[in-house]
Short mmCIF file of C-alpha atoms in Angstrom, two decimals:
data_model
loop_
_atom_site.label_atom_id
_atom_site.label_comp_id
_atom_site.label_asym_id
_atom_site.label_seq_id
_atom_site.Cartn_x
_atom_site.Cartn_y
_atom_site.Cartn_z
CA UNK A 1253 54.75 -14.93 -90.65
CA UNK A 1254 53.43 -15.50 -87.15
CA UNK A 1255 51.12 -17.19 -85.24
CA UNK A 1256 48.55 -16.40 -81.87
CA UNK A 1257 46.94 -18.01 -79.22
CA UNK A 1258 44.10 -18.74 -76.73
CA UNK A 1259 40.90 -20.41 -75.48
CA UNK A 1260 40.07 -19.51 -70.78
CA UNK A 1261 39.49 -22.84 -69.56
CA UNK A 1262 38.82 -22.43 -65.44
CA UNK A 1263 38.87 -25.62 -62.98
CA UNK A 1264 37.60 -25.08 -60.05
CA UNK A 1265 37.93 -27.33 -56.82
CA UNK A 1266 34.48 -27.90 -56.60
CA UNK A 1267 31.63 -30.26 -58.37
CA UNK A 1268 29.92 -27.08 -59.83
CA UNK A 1269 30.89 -26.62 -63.90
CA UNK A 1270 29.72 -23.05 -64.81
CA UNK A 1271 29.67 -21.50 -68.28
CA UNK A 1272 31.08 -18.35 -67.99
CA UNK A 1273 31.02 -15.65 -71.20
CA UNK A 1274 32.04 -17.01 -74.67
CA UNK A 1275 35.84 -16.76 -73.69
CA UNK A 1276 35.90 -18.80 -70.55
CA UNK A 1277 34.60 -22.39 -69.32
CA UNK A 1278 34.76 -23.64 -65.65
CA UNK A 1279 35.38 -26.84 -64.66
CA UNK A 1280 35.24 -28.86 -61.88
CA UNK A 1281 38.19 -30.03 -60.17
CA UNK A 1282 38.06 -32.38 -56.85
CA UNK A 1283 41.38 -30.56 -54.89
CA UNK A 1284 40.91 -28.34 -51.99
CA UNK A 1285 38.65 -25.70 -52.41
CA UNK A 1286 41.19 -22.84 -52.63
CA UNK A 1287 43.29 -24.47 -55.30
CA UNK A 1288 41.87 -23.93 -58.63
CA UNK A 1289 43.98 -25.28 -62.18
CA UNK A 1290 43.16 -22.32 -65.12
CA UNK A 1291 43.92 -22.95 -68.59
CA UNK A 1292 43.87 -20.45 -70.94
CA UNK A 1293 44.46 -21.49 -74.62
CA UNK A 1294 46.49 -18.96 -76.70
CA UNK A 1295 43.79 -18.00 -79.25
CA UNK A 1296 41.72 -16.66 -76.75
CA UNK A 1297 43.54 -13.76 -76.29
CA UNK A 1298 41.14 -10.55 -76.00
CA UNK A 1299 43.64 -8.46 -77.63
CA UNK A 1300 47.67 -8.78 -78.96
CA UNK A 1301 49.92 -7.44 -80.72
CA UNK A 1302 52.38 -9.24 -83.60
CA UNK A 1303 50.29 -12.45 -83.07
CA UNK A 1304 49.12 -14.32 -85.84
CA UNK A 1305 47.19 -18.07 -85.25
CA UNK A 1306 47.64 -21.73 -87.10
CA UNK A 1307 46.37 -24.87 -86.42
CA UNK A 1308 48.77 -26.74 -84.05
CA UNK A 1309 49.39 -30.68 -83.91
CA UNK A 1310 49.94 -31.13 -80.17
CA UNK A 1311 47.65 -33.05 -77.88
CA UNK A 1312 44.21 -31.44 -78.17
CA UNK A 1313 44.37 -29.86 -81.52
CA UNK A 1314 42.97 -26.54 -82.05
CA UNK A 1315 44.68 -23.43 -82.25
CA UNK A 1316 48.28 -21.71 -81.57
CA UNK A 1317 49.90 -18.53 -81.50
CA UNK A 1318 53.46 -19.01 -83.92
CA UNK A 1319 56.59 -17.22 -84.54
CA UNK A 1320 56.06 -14.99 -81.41
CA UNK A 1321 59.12 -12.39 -81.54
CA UNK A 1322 60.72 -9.84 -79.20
CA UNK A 1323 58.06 -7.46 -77.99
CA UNK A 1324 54.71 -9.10 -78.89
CA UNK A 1325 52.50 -9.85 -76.30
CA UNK A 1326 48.49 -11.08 -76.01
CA UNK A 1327 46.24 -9.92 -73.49
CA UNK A 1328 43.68 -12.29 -71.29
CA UNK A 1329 41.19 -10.67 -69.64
CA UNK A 1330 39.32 -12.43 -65.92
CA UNK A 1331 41.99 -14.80 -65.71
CA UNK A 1332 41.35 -16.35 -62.28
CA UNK A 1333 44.51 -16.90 -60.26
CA UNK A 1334 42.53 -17.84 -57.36
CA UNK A 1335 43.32 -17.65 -53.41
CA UNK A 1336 46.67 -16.77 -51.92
CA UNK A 1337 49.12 -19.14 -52.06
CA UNK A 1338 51.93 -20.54 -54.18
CA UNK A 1339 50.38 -20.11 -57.95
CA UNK A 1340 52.47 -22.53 -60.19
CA UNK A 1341 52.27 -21.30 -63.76
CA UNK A 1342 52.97 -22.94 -67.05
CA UNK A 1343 53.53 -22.53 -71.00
CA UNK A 1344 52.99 -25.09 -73.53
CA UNK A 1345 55.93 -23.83 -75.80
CA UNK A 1346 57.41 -24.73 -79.52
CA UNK A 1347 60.71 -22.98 -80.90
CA UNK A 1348 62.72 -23.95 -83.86
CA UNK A 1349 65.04 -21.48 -82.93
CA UNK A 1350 66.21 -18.96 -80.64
CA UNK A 1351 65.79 -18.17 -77.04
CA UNK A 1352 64.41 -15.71 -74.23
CA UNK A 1353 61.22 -15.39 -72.37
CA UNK A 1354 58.04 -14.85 -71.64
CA UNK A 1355 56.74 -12.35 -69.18
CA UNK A 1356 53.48 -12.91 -67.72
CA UNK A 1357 52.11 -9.23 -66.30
CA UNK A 1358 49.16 -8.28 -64.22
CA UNK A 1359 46.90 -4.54 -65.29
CA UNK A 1360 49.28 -3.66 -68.34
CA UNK A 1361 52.07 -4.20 -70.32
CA UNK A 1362 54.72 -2.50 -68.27
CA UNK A 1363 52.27 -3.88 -64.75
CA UNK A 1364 53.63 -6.01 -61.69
CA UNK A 1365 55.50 -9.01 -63.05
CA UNK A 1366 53.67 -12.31 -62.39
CA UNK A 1367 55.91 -14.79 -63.78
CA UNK A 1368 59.29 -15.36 -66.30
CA UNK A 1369 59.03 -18.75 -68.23
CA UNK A 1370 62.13 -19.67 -70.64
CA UNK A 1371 62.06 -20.26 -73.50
CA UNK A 1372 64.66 -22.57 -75.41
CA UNK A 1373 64.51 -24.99 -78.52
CA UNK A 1374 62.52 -27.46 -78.62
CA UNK A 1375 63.51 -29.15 -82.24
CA UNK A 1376 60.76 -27.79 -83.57
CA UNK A 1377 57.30 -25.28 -83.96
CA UNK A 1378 55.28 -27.95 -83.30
CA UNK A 1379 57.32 -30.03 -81.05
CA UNK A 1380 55.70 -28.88 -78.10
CA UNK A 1381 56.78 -28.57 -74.37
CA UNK A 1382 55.33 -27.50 -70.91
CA UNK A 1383 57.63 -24.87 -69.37
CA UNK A 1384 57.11 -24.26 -65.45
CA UNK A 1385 57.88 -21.72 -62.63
CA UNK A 1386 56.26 -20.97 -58.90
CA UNK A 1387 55.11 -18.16 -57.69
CA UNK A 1388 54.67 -17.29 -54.21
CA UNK A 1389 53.46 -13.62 -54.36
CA UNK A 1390 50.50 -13.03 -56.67
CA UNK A 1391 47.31 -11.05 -57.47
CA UNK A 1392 43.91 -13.23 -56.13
CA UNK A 1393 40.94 -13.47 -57.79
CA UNK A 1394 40.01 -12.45 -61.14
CA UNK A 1395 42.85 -10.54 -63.18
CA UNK A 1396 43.95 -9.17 -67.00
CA UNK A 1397 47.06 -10.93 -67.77
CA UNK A 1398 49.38 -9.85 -70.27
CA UNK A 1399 51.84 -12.20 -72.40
CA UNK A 1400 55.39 -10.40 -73.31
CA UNK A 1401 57.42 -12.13 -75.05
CA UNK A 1402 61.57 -11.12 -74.47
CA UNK A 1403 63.57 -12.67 -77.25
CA UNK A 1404 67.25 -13.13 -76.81
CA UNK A 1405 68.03 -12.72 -80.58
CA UNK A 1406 66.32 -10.64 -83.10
CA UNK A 1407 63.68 -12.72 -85.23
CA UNK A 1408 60.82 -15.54 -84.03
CA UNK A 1409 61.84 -17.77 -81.30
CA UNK A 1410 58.62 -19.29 -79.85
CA UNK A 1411 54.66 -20.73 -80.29
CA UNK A 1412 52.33 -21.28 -77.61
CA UNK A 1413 49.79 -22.92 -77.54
CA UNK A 1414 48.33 -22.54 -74.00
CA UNK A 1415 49.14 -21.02 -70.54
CA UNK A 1416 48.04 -22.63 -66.87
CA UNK A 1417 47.95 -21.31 -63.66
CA UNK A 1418 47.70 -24.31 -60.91
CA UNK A 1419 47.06 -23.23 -57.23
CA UNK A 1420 48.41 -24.03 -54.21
CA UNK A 1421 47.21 -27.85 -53.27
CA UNK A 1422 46.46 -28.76 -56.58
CA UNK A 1423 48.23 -32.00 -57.79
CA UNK A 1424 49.39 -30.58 -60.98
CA UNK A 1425 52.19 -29.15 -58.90
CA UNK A 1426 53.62 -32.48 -57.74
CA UNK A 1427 57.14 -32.82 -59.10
CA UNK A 1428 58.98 -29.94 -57.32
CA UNK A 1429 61.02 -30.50 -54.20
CA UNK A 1430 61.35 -27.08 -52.52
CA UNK A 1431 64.78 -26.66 -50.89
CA UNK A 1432 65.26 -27.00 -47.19
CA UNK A 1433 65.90 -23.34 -46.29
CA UNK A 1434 67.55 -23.88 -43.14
CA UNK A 1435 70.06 -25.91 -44.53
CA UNK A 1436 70.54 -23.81 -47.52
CA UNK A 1437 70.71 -20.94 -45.23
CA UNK A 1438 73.95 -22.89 -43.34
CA UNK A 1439 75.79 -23.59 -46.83
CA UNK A 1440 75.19 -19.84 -47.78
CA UNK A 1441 76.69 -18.54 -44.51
CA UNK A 1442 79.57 -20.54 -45.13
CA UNK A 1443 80.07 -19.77 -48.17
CA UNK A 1444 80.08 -16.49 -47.72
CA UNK A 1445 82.51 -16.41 -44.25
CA UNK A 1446 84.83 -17.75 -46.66
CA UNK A 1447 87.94 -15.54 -47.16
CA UNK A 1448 89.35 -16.19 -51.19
CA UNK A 1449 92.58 -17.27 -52.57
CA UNK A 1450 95.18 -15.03 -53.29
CA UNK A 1451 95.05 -15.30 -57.29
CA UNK A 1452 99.10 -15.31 -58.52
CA UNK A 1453 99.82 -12.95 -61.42
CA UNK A 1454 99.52 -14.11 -65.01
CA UNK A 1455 96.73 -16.72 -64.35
CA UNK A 1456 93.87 -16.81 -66.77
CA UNK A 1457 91.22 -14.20 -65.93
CA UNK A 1458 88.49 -16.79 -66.75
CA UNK A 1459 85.96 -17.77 -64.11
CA UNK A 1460 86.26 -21.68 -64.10
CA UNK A 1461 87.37 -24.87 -62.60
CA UNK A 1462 86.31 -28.27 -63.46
CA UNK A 1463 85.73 -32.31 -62.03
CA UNK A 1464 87.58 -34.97 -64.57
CA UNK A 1465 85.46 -38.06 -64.22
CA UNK A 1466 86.00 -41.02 -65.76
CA UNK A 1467 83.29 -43.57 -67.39
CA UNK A 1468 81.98 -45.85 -64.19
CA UNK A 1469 78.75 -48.08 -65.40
CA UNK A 1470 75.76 -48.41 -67.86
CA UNK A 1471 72.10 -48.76 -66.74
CA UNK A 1472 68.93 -48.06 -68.08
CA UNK A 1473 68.23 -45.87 -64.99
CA UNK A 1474 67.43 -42.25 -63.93
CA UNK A 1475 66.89 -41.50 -60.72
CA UNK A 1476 65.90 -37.99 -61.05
CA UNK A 1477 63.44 -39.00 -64.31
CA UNK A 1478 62.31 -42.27 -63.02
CA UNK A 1479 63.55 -42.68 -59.53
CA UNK A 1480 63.12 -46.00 -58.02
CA UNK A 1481 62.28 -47.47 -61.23
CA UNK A 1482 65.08 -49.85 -62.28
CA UNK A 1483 65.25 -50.55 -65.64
CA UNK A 1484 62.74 -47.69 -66.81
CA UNK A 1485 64.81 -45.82 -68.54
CA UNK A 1486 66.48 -45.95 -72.25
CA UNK A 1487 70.41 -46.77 -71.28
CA UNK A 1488 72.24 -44.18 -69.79
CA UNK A 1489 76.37 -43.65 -69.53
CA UNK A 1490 77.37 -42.92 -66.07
CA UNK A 1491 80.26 -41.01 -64.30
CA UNK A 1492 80.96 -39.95 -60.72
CA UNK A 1493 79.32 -42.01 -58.20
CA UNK A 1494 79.85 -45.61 -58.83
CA UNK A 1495 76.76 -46.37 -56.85
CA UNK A 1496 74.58 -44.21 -58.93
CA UNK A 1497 71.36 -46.31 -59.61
CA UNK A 1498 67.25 -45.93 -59.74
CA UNK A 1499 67.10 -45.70 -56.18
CA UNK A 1500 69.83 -42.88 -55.52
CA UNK A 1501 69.29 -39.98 -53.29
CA UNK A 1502 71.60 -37.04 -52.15
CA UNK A 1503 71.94 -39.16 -48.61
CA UNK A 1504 72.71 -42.56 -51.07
CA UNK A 1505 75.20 -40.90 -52.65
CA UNK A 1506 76.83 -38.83 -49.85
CA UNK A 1507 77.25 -41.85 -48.10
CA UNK A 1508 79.18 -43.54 -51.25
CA UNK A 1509 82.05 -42.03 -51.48
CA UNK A 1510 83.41 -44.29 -54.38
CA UNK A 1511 83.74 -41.90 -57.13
CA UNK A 1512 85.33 -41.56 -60.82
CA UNK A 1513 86.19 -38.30 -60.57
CA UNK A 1514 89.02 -35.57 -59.44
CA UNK A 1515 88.84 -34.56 -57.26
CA UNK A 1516 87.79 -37.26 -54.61
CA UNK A 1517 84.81 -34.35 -52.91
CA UNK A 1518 83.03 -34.64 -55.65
CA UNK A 1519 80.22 -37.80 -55.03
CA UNK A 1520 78.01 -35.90 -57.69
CA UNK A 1521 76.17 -38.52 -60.11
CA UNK A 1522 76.47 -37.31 -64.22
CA UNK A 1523 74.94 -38.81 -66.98
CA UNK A 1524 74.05 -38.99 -70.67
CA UNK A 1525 72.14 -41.45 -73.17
CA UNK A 1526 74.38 -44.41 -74.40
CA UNK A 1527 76.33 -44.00 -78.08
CA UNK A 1528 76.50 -46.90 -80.26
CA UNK A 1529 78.35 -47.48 -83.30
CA UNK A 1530 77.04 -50.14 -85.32
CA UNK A 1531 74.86 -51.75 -82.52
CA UNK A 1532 77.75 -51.44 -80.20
CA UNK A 1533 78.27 -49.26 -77.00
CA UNK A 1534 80.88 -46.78 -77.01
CA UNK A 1535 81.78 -45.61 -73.78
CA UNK A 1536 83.76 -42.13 -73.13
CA UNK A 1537 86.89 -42.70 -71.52
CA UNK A 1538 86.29 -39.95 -69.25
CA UNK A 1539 83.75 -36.57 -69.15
CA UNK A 1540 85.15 -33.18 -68.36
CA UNK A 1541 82.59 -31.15 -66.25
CA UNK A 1542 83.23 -27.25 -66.27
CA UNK A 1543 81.82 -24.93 -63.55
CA UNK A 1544 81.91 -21.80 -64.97
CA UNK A 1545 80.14 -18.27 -65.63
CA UNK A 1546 79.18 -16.42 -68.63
CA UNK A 1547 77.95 -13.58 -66.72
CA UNK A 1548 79.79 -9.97 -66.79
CA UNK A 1549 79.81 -10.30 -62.73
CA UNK A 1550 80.68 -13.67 -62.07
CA UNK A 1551 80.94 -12.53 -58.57
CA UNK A 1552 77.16 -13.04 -57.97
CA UNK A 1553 77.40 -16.98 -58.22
CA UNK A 1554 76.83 -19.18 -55.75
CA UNK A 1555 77.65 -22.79 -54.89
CA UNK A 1556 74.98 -25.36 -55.94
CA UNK A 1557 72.69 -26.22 -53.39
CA UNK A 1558 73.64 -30.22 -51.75
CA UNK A 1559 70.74 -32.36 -53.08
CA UNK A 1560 70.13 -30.05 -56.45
CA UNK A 1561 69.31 -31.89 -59.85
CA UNK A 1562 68.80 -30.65 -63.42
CA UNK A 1563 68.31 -32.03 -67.18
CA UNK A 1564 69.61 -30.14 -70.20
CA UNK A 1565 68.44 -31.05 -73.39
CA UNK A 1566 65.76 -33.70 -74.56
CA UNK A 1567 65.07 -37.25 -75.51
CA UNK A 1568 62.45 -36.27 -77.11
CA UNK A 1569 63.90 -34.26 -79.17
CA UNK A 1570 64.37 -35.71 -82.88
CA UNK A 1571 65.04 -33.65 -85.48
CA UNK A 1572 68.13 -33.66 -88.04
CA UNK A 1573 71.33 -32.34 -87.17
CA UNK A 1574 73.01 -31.51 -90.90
CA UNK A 1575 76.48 -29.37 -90.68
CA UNK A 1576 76.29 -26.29 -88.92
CA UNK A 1577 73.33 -27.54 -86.75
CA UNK A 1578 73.38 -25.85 -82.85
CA UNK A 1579 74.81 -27.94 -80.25
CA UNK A 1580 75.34 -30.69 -82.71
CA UNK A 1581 78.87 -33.17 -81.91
CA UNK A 1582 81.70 -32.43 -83.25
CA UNK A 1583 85.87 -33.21 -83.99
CA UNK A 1584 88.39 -32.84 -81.86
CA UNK A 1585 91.71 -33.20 -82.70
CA UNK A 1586 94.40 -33.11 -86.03
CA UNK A 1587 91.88 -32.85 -88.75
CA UNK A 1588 89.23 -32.35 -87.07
CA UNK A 1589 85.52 -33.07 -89.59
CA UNK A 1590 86.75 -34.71 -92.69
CA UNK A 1591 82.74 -35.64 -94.13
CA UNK A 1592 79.69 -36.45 -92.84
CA UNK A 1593 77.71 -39.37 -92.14
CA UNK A 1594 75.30 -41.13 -94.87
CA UNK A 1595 72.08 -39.12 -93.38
CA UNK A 1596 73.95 -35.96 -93.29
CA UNK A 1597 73.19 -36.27 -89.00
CA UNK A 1598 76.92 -37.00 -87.56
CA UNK A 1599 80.25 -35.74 -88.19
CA UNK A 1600 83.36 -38.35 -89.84
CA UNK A 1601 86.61 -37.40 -87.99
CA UNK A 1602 90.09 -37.57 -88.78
CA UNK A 1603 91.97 -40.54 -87.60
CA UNK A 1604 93.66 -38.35 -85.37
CA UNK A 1605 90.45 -36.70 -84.10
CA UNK A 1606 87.68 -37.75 -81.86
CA UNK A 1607 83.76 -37.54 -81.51
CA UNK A 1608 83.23 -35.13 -78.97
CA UNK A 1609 80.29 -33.36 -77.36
CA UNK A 1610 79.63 -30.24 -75.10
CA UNK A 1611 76.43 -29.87 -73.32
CA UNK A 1612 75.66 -26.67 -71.81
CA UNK A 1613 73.02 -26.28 -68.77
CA UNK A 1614 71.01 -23.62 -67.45
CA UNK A 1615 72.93 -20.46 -65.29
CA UNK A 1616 70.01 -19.04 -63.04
CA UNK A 1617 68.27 -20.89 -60.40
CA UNK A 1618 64.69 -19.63 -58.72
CA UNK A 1619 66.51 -20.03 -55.24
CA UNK A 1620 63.50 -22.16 -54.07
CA UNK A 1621 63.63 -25.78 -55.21
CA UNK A 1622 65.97 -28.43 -55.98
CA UNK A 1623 64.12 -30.07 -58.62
CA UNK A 1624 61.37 -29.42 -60.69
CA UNK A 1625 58.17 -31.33 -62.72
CA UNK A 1626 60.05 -31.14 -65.68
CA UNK A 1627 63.59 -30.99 -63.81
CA UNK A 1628 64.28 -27.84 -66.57
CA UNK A 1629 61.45 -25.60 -64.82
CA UNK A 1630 63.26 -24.19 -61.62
CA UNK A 1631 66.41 -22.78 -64.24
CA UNK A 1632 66.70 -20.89 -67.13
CA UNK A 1633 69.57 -19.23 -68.87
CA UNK A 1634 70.85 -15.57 -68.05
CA UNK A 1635 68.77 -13.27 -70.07
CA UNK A 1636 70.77 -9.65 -70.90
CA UNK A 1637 73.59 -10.96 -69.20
CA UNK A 1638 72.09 -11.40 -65.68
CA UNK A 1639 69.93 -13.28 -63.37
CA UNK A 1640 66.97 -12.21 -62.79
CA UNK A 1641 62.82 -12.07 -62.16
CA UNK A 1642 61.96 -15.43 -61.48
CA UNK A 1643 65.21 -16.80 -61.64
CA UNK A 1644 67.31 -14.20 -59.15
CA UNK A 1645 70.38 -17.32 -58.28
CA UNK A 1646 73.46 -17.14 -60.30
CA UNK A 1647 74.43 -20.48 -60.32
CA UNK A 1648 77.71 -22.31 -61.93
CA UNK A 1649 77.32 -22.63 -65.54
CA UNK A 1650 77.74 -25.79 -66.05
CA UNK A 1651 78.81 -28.05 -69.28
CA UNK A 1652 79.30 -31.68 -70.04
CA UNK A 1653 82.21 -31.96 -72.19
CA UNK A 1654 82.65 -35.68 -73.26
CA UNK A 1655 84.94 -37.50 -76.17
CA UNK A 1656 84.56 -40.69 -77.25
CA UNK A 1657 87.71 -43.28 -78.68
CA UNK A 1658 86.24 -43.15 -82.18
CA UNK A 1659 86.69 -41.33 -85.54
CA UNK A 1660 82.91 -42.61 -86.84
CA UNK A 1661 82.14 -43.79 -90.40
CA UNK A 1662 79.64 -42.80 -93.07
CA UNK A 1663 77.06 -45.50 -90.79
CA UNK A 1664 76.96 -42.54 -88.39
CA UNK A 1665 76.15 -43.20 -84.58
CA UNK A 1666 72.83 -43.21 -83.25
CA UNK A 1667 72.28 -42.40 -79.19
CA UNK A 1668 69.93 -44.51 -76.56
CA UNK A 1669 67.30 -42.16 -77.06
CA UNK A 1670 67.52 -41.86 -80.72
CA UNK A 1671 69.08 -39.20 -83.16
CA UNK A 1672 72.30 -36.54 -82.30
CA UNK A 1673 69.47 -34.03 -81.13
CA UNK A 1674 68.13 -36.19 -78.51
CA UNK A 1675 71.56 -35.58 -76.76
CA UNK A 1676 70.73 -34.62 -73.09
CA UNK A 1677 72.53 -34.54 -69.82
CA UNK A 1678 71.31 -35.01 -66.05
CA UNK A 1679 73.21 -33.69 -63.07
CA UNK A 1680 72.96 -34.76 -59.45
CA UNK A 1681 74.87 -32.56 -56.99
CA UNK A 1682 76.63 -34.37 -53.87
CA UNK A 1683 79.85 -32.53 -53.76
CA UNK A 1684 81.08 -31.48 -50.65
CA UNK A 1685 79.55 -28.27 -49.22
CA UNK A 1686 83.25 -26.68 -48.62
CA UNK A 1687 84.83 -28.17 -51.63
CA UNK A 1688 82.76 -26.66 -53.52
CA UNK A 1689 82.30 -23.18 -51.89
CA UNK A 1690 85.70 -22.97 -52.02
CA UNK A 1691 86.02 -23.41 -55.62
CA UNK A 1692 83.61 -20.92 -56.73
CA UNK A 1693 84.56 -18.75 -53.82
CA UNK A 1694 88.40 -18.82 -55.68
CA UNK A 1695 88.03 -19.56 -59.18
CA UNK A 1696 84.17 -18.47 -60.31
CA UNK A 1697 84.07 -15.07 -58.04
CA UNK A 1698 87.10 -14.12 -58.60
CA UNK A 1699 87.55 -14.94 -62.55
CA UNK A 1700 90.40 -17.02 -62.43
CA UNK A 1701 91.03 -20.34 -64.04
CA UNK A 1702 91.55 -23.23 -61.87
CA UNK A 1703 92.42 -26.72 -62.55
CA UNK A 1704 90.07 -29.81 -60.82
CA UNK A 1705 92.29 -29.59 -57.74
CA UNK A 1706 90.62 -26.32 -57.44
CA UNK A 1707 93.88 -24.38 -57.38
CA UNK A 1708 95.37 -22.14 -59.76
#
């Protein structure tokens, strides 16, 4: 079974609406004349291939193209990507399971590559999400657009249900924060003047080193979500920074240097929803965070940029987590899973084991901006083993790994944003530029295990 889509919907900075042929409508938008916000729904398509169309349930109704797979693509013909300029291009995207991409090509199937979006789960085919990357480099005017989709596994692993194309000016692309290139330019060349560590014989050949940090406060803030919004968000468990709040910046928390973790250069803010057990809180007594690589050439990575931010996972996310479920939590410890809880959602432990969670985050950065609408948008996991297209960066992969002091009961847990699935994890990098380079420089680059001291 699968599914199709699209419907050309064209806004145009102007106060002209113009009914183009039976595919496309124009409307007006009131941004600068050169930046124009396209929609094109999925059922539109002029031609595809391995596409087949249901109704969907997200916001609008109508039409979507389901259980894409590897190797099916659509075709849009007079797609207008307007004026030069940066071109900010979007996906409204299910997937129940699996992972990979979609490739967005101009003329033809095998044509100039306009844009990579990711793909990931969502919790669902019809729990829907907007997927964004920039583009700086594109075709003008009106072109044919192809949809490829790239699966990472064999099998479906995505819907859509529409694509967008916002040009430069528009204020659909508020939300990223492009990088400061001549600062990012000075933490490179550092970086790379650095000369490695001299790796001692019979240390593990695994590219990784890690920051302990301990449990500092609660508050239902985010400052990369809601920033300067106190008390906007669902409660969140914090670690790192102790002054991590609503209002925190990379200069707030650079100029903090009260931290929770090991080592001391790391002022980075982490955080994650709230557990409760029976109404109660249930704070980790520390989180482990692992900088690592799953590439074939960790050599290629590079130290996060100072000021860089990220989410993995979702709140909104809601969908049951029964034994065997992806990324669900687990046991640690003598016994490890002994049952599950009443609604089949949370693991029982041993006495002698604990809850524990890893979250994983995204490995490939588009080398351009710190943050992102969605704060998902300027990453995406290594596809075929490497970084690449629109997200070039190799970047530390890395992964929230937190326990909690409790074995759980047949009550189960339930998070600050609502069931196990809803599990997500925010990141706010403020470690020290050296620190840091150094780390990656000895332990990611040169695939050897380090502890958070950074040393072998």
């Amino acid at each position: 079974m699968r599914r199709y889509p699209v419907h050309l919907y064209t806004l145009v900075a102007n106060t002209l609406a113009v009914v183009l042929a039976a595919a496309l409508s124009l409307t007006v938008s009131t941004q600068q004349a050169q930046a124009a916000t396209v929609t094109v729904q999925a059922e539109s398509y002029a031609a595809q291939s391995g596409v087949t169309l249901e109704a969907t349930s997200d916001t609008g109704g109508g039409q979507n193209a389901s259980y894409l797979a590897d190797g099916d693509w659509l075709r849009f013909d007079n797609v207008d990507l307007g004026a030069a300029g940066r071109l900010t291009v979007s996906a409204r995207i299910a997937s129940a399971a699996g992972s990979g991409t979609v490739e967005l090509r101009t003329a033809g199937l095998t044509g100039p590559l306009l844009a990579v979006i990711p793909v990931s789960p969502t919790g669902g085919w019809q729990n829907w999400a907007t997927r964004t990357t920039q583009v700086t480099t594109h075709p003008t005017g009106s072109q044919t657009v192809f949809a490829v989709l790239r699966g990472a596994t064999p099998g479906d692993f995505a819907n859509i249900n529409w694509f967008s194309f916002v040009g430069e000016g528009d204020t659909a692309a508020a939300g990223w924060v492009p990088i400061d290139q001549a600062k990012w330019n000075a933490q490179l060349a550092q970086f790379r003047a650095m000369t490695p560590a001299a790796v001692p014989a019979g240390i593990v050949r695994v590219p990784e080193f890690n920051a302990t940090c301990e449990y500092s406060h609660s508050k239902p803030d985010d400052p990369i979500v809601f920033p300067g919004l106190p008390g906007a968000s669902h409660m969140h468990s914090f670690f790192g920074n102790k002054s991590t709040n609503a209002f925190s910046t990379t200069d707030s928390l650079l100029g903090n240097a009260p931290t929770t973790c090991t080592p001391a250069n790391d002022l980075s803010a982490y955080w994650i929803p709230t557990l409760y057990e029976n109404d109660k809180a249930v704070e980790p007594g520390e989180m482990i965070v692992y900088y690592g690589s799953r590439l074939p050439d960790p050599s290629v990575t590079v130290p996060f940029p100072q000021g860089f931010r990220m989410i993995a996972g979702s709140a909104l996310t809601q969908s049951p987590t029964p034994a065997g479920s992806p990324g669900q939590f687990w046991c640690a410890g003598i016994g490890g899973e002994i049952g599950r809880s009443a609604d089949g959602n949370w693991p029982r432990c041993a006495p002698t084991a604990q809850l524990t969670h890893q979250l994983v985050f995204p490995d490939c950065w588009d080398g351009k901006n710190l943050d992102s609408p969605d704060h998902k948008s300027h990453v995406a996991f290594a596809y075929d083993g490497k970084c690449s297209g629109a997200y070039p960066v190799a970047i530390p992969n890395l992964s929230f790994v937190t326990s909690y002091p409790t074995s759980g009961t047949t009550a189960g847990f339930k998070l600050a944003s609502g069931m196990a699935s809803s599990i997500h994890g925010d990141f706010f990098n403020a470690w020290d530029n050296a620190a840091l380079g150094h780390r990656v420089k000895d332990c990611i680059n040169q695939k050897a295990k380090c502890n958070s001291a950074g040393t072998f």
